[in-house]
Backbone as CSV, one residue per row, in Angstrom:
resi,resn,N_x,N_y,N_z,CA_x,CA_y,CA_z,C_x,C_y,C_z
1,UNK,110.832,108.425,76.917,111.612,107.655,77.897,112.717,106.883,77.185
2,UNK,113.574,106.844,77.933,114.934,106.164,77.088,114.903,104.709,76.748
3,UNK,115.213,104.165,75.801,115.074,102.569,75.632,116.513,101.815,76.681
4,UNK,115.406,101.127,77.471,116.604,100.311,78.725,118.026,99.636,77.807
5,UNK,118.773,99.429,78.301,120.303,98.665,78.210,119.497,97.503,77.698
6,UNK,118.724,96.364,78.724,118.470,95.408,78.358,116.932,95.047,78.669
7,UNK,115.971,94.481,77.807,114.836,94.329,78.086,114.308,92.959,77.942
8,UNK,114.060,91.969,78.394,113.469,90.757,78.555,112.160,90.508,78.674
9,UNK,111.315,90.143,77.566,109.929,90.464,77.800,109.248,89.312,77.531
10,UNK,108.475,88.834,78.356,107.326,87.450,78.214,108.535,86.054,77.635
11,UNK,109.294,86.313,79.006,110.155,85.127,78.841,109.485,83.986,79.254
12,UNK,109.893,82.676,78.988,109.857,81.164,79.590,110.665,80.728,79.240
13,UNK,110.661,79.745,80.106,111.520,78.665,80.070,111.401,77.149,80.649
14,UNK,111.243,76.715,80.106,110.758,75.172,81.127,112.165,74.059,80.297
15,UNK,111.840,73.103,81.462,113.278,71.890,81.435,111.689,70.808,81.678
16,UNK,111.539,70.430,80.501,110.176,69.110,80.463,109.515,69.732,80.747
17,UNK,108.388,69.249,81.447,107.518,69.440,82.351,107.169,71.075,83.080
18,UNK,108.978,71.224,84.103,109.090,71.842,84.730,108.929,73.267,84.410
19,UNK,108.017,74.469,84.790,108.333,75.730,84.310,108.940,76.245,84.971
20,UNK,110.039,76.935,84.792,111.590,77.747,85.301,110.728,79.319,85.415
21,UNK,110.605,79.275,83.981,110.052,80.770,84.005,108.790,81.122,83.096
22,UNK,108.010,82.039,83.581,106.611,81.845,82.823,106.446,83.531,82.460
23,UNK,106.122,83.535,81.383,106.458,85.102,80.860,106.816,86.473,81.512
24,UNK,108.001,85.577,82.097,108.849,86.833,83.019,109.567,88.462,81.861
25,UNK,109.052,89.477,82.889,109.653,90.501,82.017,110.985,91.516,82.954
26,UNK,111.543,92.100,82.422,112.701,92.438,83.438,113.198,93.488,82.445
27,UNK,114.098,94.353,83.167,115.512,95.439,82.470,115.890,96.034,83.206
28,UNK,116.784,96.259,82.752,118.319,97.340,83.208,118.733,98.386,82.785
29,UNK,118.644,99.349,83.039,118.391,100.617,82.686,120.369,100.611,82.385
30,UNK,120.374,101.430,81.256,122.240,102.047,81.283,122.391,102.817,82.784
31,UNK,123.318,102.370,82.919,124.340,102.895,84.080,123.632,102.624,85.400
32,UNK,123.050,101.545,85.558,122.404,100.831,86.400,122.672,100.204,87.500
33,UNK,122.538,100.006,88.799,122.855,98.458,89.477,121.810,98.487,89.781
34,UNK,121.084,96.710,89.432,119.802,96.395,89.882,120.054,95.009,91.173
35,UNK,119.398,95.182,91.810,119.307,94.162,92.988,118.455,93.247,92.704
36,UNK,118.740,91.904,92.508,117.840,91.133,91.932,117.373,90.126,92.997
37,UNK,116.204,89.840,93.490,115.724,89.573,94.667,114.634,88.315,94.561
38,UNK,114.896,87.420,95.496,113.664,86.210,95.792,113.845,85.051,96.380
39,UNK,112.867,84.537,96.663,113.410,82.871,97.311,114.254,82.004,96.079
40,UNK,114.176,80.964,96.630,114.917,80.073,96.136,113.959,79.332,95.370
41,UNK,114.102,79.112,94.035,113.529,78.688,93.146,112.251,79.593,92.598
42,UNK,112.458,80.572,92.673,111.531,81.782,92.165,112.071,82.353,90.777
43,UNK,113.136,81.578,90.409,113.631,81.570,89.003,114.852,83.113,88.743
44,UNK,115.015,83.126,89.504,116.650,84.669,89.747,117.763,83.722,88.752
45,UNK,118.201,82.253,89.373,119.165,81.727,88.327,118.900,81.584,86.933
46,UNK,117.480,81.136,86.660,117.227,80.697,85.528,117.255,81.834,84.576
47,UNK,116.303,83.142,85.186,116.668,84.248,84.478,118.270,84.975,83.956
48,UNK,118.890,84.394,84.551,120.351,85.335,84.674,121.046,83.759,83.687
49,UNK,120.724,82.773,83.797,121.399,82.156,83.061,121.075,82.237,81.554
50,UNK,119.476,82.447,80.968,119.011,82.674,79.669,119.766,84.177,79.564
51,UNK,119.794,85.352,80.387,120.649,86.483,79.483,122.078,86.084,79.229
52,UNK,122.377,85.415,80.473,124.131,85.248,80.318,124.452,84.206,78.594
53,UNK,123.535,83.937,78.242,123.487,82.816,77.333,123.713,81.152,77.777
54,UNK,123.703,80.843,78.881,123.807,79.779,79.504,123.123,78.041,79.164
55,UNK,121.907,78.918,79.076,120.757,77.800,78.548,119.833,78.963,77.487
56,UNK,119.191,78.340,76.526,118.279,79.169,76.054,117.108,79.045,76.301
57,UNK,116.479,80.236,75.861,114.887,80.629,76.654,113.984,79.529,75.789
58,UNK,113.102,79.312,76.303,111.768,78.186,75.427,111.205,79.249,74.696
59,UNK,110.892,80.708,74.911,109.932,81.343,73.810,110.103,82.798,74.935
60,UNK,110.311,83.831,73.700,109.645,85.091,74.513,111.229,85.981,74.057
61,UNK,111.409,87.714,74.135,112.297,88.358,73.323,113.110,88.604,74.374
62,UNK,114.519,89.178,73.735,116.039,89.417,74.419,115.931,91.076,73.080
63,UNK,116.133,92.191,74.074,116.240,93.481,73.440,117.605,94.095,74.145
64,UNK,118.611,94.611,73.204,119.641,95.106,74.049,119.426,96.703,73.013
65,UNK,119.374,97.669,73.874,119.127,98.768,73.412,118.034,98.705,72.163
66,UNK,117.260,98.088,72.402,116.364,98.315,71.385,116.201,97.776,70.353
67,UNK,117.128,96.763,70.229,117.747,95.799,68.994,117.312,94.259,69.993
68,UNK,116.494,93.794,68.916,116.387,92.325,69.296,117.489,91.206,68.872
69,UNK,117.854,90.424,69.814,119.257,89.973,69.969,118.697,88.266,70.492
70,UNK,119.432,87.478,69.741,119.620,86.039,69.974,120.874,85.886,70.916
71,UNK,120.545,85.003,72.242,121.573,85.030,73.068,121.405,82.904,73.286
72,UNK,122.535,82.465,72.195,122.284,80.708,72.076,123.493,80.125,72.928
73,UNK,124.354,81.329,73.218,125.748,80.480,73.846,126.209,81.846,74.588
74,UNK,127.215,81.467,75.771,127.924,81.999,76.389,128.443,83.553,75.444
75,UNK,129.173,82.514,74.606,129.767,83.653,73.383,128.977,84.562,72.926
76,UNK,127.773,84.092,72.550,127.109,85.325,72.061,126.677,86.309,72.934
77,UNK,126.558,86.411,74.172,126.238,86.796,75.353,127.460,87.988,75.939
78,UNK,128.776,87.205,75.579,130.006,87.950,75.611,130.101,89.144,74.307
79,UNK,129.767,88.550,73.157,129.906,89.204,72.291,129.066,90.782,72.127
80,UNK,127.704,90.524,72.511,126.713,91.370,73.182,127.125,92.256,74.187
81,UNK,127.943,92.502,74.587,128.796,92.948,75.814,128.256,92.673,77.270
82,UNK,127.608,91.168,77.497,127.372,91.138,78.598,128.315,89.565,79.532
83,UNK,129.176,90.246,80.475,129.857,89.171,81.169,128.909,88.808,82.431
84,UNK,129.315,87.671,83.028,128.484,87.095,84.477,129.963,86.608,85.283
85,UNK,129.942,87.078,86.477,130.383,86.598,87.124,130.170,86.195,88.444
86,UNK,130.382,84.342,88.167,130.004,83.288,89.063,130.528,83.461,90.399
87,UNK,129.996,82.942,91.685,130.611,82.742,92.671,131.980,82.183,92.697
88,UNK,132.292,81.346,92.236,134.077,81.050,92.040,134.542,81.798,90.904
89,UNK,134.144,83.389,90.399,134.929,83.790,89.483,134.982,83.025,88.451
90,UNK,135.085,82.234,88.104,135.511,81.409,86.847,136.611,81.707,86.533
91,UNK,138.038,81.945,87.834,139.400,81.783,87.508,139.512,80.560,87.459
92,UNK,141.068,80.307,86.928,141.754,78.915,86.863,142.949,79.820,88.094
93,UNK,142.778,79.158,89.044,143.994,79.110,90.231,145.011,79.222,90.188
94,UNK,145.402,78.357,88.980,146.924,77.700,88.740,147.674,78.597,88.039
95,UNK,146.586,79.536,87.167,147.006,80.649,86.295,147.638,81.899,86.636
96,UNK,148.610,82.646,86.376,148.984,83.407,86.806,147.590,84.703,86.645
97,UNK,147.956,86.189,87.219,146.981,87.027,87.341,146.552,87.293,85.879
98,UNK,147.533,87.962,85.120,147.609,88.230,83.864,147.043,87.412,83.023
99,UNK,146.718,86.237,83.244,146.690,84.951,82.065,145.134,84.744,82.506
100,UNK,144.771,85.014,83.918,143.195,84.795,83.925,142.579,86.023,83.498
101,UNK,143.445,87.254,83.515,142.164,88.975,82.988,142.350,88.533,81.682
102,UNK,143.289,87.495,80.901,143.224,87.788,79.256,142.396,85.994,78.718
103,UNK,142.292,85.405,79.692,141.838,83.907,79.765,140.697,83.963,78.319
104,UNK,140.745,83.037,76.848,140.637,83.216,76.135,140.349,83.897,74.779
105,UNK,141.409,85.420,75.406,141.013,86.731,74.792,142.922,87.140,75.176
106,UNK,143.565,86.233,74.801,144.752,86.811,74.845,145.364,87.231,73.479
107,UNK,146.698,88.519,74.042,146.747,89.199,72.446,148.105,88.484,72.123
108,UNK,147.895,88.783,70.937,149.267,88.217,70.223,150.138,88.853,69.416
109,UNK,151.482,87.972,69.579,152.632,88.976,68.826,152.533,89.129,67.456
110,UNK,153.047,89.545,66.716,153.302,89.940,65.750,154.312,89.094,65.164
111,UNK,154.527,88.617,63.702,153.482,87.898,63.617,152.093,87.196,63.946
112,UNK,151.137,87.412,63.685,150.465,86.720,64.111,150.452,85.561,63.843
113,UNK,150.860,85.045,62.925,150.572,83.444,62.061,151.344,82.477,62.993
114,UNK,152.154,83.044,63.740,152.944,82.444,64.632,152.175,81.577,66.090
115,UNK,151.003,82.864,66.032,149.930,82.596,67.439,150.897,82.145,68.433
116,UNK,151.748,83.421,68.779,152.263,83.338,70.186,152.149,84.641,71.208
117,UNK,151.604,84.001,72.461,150.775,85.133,73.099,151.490,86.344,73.647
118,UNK,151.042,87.662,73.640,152.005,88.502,73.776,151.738,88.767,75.504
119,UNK,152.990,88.027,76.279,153.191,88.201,77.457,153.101,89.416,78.356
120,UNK,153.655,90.048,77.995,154.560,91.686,78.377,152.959,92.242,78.431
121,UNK,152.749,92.439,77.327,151.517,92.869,77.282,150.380,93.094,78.467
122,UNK,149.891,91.495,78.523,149.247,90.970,79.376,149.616,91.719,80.552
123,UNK,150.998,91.630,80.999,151.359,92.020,82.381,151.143,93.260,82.664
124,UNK,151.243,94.473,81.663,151.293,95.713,81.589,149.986,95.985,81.719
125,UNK,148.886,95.356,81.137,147.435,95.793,81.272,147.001,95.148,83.037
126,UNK,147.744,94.146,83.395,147.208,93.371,84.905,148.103,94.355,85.768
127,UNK,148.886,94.825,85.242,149.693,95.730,86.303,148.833,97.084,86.867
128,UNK,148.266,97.268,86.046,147.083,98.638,85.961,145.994,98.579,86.380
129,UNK,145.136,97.196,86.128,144.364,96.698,86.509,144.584,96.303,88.352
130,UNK,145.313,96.032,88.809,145.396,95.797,90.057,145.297,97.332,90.694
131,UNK,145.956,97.924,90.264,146.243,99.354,91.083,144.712,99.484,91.113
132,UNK,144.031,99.792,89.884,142.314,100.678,90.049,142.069,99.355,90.667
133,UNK,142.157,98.328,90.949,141.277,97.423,91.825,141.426,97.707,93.082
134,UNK,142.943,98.547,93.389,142.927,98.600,94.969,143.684,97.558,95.480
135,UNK,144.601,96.254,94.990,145.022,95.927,95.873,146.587,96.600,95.853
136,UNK,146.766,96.934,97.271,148.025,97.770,97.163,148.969,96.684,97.610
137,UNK,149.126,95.404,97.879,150.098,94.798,98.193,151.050,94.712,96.426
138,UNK,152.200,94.690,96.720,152.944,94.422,95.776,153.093,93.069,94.727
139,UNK,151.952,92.872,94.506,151.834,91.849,94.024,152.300,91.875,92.048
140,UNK,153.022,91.192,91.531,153.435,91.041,90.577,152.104,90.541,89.618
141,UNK,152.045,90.485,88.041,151.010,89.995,87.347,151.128,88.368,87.165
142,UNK,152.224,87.887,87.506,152.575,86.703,87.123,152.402,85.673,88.516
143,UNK,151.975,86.071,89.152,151.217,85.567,90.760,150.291,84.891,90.243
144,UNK,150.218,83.833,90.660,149.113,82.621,90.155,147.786,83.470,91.078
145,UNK,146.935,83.282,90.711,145.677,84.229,90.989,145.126,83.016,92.325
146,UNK,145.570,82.065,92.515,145.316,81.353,93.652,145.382,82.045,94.764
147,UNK,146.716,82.671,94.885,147.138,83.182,96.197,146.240,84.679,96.752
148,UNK,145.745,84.984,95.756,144.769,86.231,96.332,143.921,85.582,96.953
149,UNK,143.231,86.830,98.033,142.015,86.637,98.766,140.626,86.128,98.190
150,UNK,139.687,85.945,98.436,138.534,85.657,98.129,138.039,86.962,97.340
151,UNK,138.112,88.016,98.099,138.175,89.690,97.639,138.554,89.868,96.672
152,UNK,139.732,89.744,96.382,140.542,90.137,95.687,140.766,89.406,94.194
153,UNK,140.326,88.188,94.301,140.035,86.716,93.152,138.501,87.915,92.581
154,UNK,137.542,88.316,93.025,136.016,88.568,92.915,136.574,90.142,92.226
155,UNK,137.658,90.948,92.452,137.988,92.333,92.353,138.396,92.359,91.049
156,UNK,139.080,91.517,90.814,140.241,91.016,89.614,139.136,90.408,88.539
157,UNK,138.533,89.666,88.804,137.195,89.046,87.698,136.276,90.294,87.367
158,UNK,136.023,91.736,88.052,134.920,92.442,88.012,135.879,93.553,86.622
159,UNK,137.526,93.732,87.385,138.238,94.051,86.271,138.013,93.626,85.100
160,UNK,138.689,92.726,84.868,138.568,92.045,83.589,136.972,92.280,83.091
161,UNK,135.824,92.312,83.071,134.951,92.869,82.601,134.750,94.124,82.304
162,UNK,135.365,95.064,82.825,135.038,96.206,82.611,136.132,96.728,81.671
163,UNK,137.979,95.724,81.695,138.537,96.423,81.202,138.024,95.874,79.191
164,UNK,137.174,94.787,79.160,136.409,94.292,77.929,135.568,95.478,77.583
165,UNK,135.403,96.225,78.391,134.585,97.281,77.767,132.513,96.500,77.636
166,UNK,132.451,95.774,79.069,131.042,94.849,79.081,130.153,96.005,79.462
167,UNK,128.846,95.918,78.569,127.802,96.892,79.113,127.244,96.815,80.161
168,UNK,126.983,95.101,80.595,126.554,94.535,81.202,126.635,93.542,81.837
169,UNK,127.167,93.770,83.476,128.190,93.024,84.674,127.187,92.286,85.567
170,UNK,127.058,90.851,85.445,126.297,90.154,85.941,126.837,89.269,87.316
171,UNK,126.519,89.618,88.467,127.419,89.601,89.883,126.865,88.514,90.440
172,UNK,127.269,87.144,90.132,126.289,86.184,91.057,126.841,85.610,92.579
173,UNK,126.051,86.494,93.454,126.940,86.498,94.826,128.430,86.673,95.068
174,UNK,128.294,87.901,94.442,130.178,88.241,94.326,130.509,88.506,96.136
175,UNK,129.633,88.215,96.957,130.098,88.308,98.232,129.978,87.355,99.495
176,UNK,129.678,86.390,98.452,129.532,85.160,99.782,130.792,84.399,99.804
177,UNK,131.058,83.869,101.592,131.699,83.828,102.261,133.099,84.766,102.456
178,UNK,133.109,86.214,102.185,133.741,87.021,102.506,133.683,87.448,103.857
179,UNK,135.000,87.808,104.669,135.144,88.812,105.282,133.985,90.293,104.650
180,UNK,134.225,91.028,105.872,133.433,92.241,106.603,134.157,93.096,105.762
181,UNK,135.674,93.228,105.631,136.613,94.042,104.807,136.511,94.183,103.563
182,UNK,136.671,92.702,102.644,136.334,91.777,101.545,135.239,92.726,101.233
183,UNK,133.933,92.258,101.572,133.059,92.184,101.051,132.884,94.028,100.476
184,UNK,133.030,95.040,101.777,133.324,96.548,101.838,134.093,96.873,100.007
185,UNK,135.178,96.214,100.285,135.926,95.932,98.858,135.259,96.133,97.686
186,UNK,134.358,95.187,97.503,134.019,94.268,96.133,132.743,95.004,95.968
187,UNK,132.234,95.186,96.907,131.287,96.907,96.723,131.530,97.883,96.606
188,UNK,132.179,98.577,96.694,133.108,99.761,96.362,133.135,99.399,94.583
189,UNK,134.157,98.338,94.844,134.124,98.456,93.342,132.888,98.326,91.977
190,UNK,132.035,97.112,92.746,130.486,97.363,91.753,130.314,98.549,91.791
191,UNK,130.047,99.868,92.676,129.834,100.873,91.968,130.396,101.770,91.564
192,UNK,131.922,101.381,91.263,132.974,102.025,90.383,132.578,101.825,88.777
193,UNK,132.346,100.538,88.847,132.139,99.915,87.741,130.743,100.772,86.966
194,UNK,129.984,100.670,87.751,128.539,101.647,87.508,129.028,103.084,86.903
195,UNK,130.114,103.629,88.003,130.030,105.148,87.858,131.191,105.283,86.589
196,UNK,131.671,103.797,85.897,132.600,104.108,84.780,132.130,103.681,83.452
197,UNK,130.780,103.509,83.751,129.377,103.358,82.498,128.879,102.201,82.358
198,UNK,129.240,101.412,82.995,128.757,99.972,82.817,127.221,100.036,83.917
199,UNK,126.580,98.900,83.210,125.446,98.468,84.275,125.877,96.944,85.268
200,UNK,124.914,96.452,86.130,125.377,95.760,87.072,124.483,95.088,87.363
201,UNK,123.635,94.249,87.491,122.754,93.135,87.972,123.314,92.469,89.212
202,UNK,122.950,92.432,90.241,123.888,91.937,91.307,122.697,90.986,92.270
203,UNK,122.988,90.085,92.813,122.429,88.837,93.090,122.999,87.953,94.339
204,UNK,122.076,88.512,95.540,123.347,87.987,96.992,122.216,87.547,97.699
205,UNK,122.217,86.476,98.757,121.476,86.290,99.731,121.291,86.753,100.891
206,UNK,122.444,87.815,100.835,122.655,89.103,102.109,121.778,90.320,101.685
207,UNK,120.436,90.422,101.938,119.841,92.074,101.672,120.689,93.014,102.066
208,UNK,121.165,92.972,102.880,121.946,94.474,103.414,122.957,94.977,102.157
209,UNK,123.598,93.949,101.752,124.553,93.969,100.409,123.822,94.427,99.759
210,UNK,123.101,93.776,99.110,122.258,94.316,97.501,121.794,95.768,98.115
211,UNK,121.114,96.323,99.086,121.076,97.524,99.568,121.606,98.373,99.975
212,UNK,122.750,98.399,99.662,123.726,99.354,100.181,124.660,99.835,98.520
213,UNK,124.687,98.871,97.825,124.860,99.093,95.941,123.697,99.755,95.501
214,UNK,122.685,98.892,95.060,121.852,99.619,93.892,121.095,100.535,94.068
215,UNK,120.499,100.610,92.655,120.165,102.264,92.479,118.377,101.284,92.444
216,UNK,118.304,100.059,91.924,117.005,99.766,92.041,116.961,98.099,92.210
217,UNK,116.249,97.459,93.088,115.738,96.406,92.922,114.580,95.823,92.123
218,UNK,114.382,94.177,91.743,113.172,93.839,91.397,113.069,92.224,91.728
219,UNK,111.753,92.137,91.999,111.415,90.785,92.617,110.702,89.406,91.939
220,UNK,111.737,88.554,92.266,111.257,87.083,91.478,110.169,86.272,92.281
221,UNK,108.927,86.105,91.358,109.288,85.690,90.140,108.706,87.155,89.536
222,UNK,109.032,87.196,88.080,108.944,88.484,87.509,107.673,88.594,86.651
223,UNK,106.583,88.241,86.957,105.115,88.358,86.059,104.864,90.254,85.805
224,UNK,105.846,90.601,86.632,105.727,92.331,86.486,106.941,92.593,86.372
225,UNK,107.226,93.421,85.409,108.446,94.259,85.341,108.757,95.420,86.681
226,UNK,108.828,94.729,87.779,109.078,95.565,89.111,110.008,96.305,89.361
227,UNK,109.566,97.782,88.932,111.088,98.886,89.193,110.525,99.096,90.887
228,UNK,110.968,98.139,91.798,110.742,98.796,93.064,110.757,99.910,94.291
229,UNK,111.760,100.059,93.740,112.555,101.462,94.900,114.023,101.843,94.310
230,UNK,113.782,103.305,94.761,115.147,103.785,94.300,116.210,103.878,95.607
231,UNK,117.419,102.713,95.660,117.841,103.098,97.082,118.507,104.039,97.203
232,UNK,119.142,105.161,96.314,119.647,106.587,96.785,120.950,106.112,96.477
């Protein structure tokens, strides 16, 4: 059997007292979307925040292909090839389009010693990036990323992960408070993203959503590694 993308085994986590998570086990198979499912406080955030590198785990292993992996910060988490993206995207508004897909990963001119960011650039990769996202309005790269839709802010963030080349696309309610259209959108594209090799963890309080994407769900809290159903 193939060794999963990512394997999480006899995790915890407690804040004092409190246990978050009690030797939860979980994975993600390559080329995956998993539906990640439960009440509220059944530990879905806490889990997704110890892979994202958010907070670290109290005790228990992080395996990415088979390789045991320390995940202490955001960065290392990025570095690992795994991005998360939050309900507000984690754009800056004010930023043009281009300046949030390269937002502390921008390239630079030549000289480098100069460290001045190579503009043109930027625009030429957001120019491309919009088209495979689908939005066909004529929108320039230098459009402060404010003025897009809710859709389209969530379309543009799923880009930028995939154009990083991330193994692993962590969706935290990439569809709440969307439009009916919107939302059609931003699904489409999670399983573009799937069918262009990446995996997908996706995380909504709408079942119909998470069921209409993945290829498998599993249910919090995780005392079982639950490959539940295959939704087709």
């Amino acid at each position: 059997m193939a060794e999963p993308l990512i394997r999480m085994q006899n995790i915890r986590k407690s804040y004092g007292r409190v246990q978050a998570l009690e030797d939860a086990n979980f994975h993600v198979n390559e080329r995956e979307i998993v539906g990640l499912l439960g009440d509220n406080g059944a530990g879905k955030s806490t889990l997704i925040k110890v892979l994202s590198g958010a907070v670290p785990l109290t005790s228990g292993d992080i395996f990415i292909r088979g390789k045991k992996v320390s995940l202490r910060s955001t960065s290392d988490a990025i570095a690992q090839g795994i991005e998360t993206i939050y309900q507000d995207s984690a754009l800056v508004t004010q930023l043009s389009i281009a300046r949030n897909l390269f937002l502390g990963r921008e390239p630079i001119k030549p000289p480098r010693f100069l460290n001045r960011m190579d503009q043109d650039a930027m625009n030429t990769v957001a120019r491309d990036l919009l088209k495979q996202v689908g939005i066909s309005k004529n929108i320039p790269p230098t459009t402060p990323i404010g003025s897009l839709s809710g859709g389209e802010r969530q379309a543009v963030a799923i880009a930028r992960a995939m154009h990083f080349d991330s193994d692993l696309i962590i969706l935290d309610e990439p569809t709440n408070n969307l439009g009916v259209a919107e939302t059609q959108g931003v699904l489409s594209f999670v399983r573009s993203a799937r069918d262009s090799g990446h995996s997908c963890i996706f995380i909504a309080h709408n079942i119909h959503h998470v069921f209409q994407v993945v290829d498998a769900h599993r249910i919090a809290p995780f005392a079982e590694d639950l490959h539940i159903a295959d939704a087709g």
